[in-house]
Short mmCIF file of C-alpha atoms in Angstrom, two decimals:
data_model
loop_
_atom_site.label_atom_id
_atom_site.label_comp_id
_atom_site.label_asym_id
_atom_site.label_seq_id
_atom_site.Cartn_x
_atom_site.Cartn_y
_atom_site.Cartn_z
CA VAL A 1 118.50 92.89 86.45
CA ASP A 2 122.27 92.51 86.43
CA ASP A 3 122.93 95.94 84.92
CA LEU A 4 120.35 97.82 87.05
CA GLY A 5 121.06 95.71 90.13
CA LEU A 6 117.38 95.75 91.11
CA ASP A 7 115.81 93.59 93.77
CA THR A 8 112.65 93.83 95.96
CA ALA A 9 114.51 95.24 98.96
CA LYS A 10 116.13 98.08 96.96
CA ILE A 11 112.79 99.00 95.25
CA LEU A 12 111.10 99.01 98.66
CA SER A 13 113.88 101.38 100.04
CA TYR A 14 113.31 103.69 96.97
CA LEU A 15 109.58 103.74 97.70
CA ASN A 16 110.10 104.43 101.42
CA ASP A 17 112.45 107.33 100.59
CA ALA A 18 109.81 108.86 98.11
CA MET A 19 107.02 108.42 100.64
CA THR A 20 109.11 110.03 103.47
CA SER A 21 109.98 112.96 101.15
CA ILE A 22 106.28 113.91 100.86
CA GLY A 23 105.31 113.13 104.49
CA LEU A 24 103.34 110.04 103.65
CA GLU A 25 103.48 107.58 106.61
CA SER A 26 102.71 104.01 105.90
CA ILE A 27 100.04 102.33 108.12
CA VAL A 28 100.51 99.01 106.32
CA THR A 29 102.92 97.84 103.67
CA LYS A 30 102.29 94.50 101.90
CA ASN A 31 104.93 92.95 99.74
CA TYR A 32 104.02 90.08 97.40
CA GLU A 33 106.90 88.31 95.66
CA ASP A 34 104.86 85.18 94.57
CA VAL A 35 103.52 86.89 91.49
CA GLY A 36 105.59 86.41 88.33
CA ASP A 37 109.27 87.08 88.45
CA GLY A 38 109.09 90.34 90.35
CA ALA A 39 106.95 91.79 93.11
CA LEU A 40 103.77 93.78 94.00
CA ILE A 41 104.15 96.30 96.76
CA LEU A 42 101.00 97.94 98.35
CA THR A 43 101.51 100.79 100.84
CA VAL A 44 98.55 102.23 102.58
CA SER A 45 98.53 105.50 104.49
CA SER A 46 95.78 107.60 106.05
CA GLU A 47 96.52 110.25 103.35
CA GLY A 48 96.66 107.96 100.33
CA TYR A 49 98.21 104.77 98.88
CA VAL A 50 100.92 103.55 96.49
CA THR A 51 100.78 100.41 94.36
CA LEU A 52 104.06 99.44 92.81
CA VAL A 53 104.51 96.46 90.33
CA TRP A 54 107.99 95.29 89.35
CA ASP A 55 108.40 92.77 86.52
CA GLY A 56 111.53 91.27 87.96
CA ARG A 57 113.71 92.90 85.29
CA GLU A 58 113.70 96.64 84.40
CA HIS A 59 110.10 97.75 84.44
CA ILE A 60 108.42 99.37 87.44
CA SER A 61 104.86 100.64 87.38
CA VAL A 62 103.76 102.92 90.18
CA ASN A 63 100.10 104.07 90.95
CA PHE A 64 100.18 106.84 93.42
CA PHE A 65 97.13 108.52 95.03
CA THR A 66 97.11 111.09 97.80
CA GLU A 67 94.47 113.23 99.42
CA ASN A 68 96.95 116.15 99.16
CA GLU A 69 95.92 118.28 96.16
CA GLU A 70 99.26 120.20 95.84
CA ILE A 71 100.61 119.99 92.35
CA GLY A 72 104.22 119.60 93.60
CA THR A 73 103.60 116.41 95.60
CA PRO A 74 103.73 113.86 92.76
CA GLU A 75 106.80 115.61 91.24
CA LYS A 76 108.66 115.37 94.62
CA PHE A 77 107.61 111.68 95.01
CA VAL A 78 108.95 110.85 91.51
CA LYS A 79 112.18 112.91 91.92
CA THR A 80 113.07 111.28 95.16
CA PHE A 81 112.25 107.75 93.90
CA LEU A 82 114.48 108.29 90.87
CA LYS A 83 117.24 109.91 93.06
CA SER A 84 117.12 107.02 95.52
CA SER A 85 117.75 104.63 92.57
CA GLY A 86 121.01 106.44 91.87
CA GLU A 87 119.32 107.75 88.72
CA LYS A 88 119.46 104.33 87.18
CA LEU A 89 115.77 104.49 86.46
CA GLN A 90 113.93 106.91 84.19
CA ILE A 91 110.25 107.67 83.36
CA GLY A 92 109.00 105.84 80.36
CA LEU A 93 105.38 107.00 80.57
CA ARG A 94 103.43 109.15 83.08
CA ASP A 95 99.74 109.72 83.15
CA ASP A 96 98.26 112.12 85.59
CA GLN A 97 94.49 111.44 86.12
CA PRO A 98 91.94 113.84 87.53
CA ARG A 99 89.65 112.59 90.16
CA GLY A 100 86.18 111.93 89.01
CA VAL A 101 84.24 110.35 86.15
CA ASN A 102 83.67 111.56 82.61
CA ARG A 103 83.72 115.34 82.64
CA VAL A 104 83.24 115.73 86.32
CA ILE A 105 86.36 116.34 88.40
CA ASN A 106 85.95 115.87 92.16
CA PHE A 107 88.33 117.25 94.71
CA PRO A 108 88.02 116.02 98.36
CA SER A 109 87.27 119.70 99.38
CA ASP A 110 84.17 119.55 97.02
CA MET A 111 82.63 116.44 98.57
CA ASP A 112 80.72 116.16 101.76
CA PRO A 113 82.83 114.28 104.31
CA ARG A 114 79.76 112.92 106.01
CA PHE A 115 79.32 110.51 103.08
CA ARG A 116 82.98 109.28 103.22
CA LYS A 117 83.55 106.50 105.62
CA PRO A 118 87.27 106.03 106.51
CA CYS A 119 88.23 102.46 107.06
CA SER A 120 90.97 100.82 109.07
CA ALA A 121 93.89 98.86 107.44
CA GLN A 122 92.13 95.58 108.56
CA GLU A 123 88.85 96.73 106.81
CA PHE A 124 90.73 97.76 103.69
CA PHE A 125 92.54 94.36 103.22
CA ALA A 126 89.42 92.39 104.16
CA ARG A 127 87.61 93.67 100.94
#
């Protein structure tokens, strides 16, 4: 932590910068610092969500989902997050996951919106 100078407030600012860069506006952001030595940050938007886990030292895991199907969106998010950190952080592992199960890939444009029920932030957190 000393050499990277990380704390929850800084990591949250990196996350906010990255979300702003791709036009993702947070409806709700929850920050939990009572888990281990680091933090869990959950940000929900009408267009997607970001789950960030920090171990309190030098490891940050980010799970990023967006309804936007553009290939450049995740790249812009990552680039901005790293730039906001002053390039102190680097990618150790990146897994891009297609939507769907087994060999079926589902894009939102392929699914009938009548069967998807949007939920409010209150309904999301009540689950």
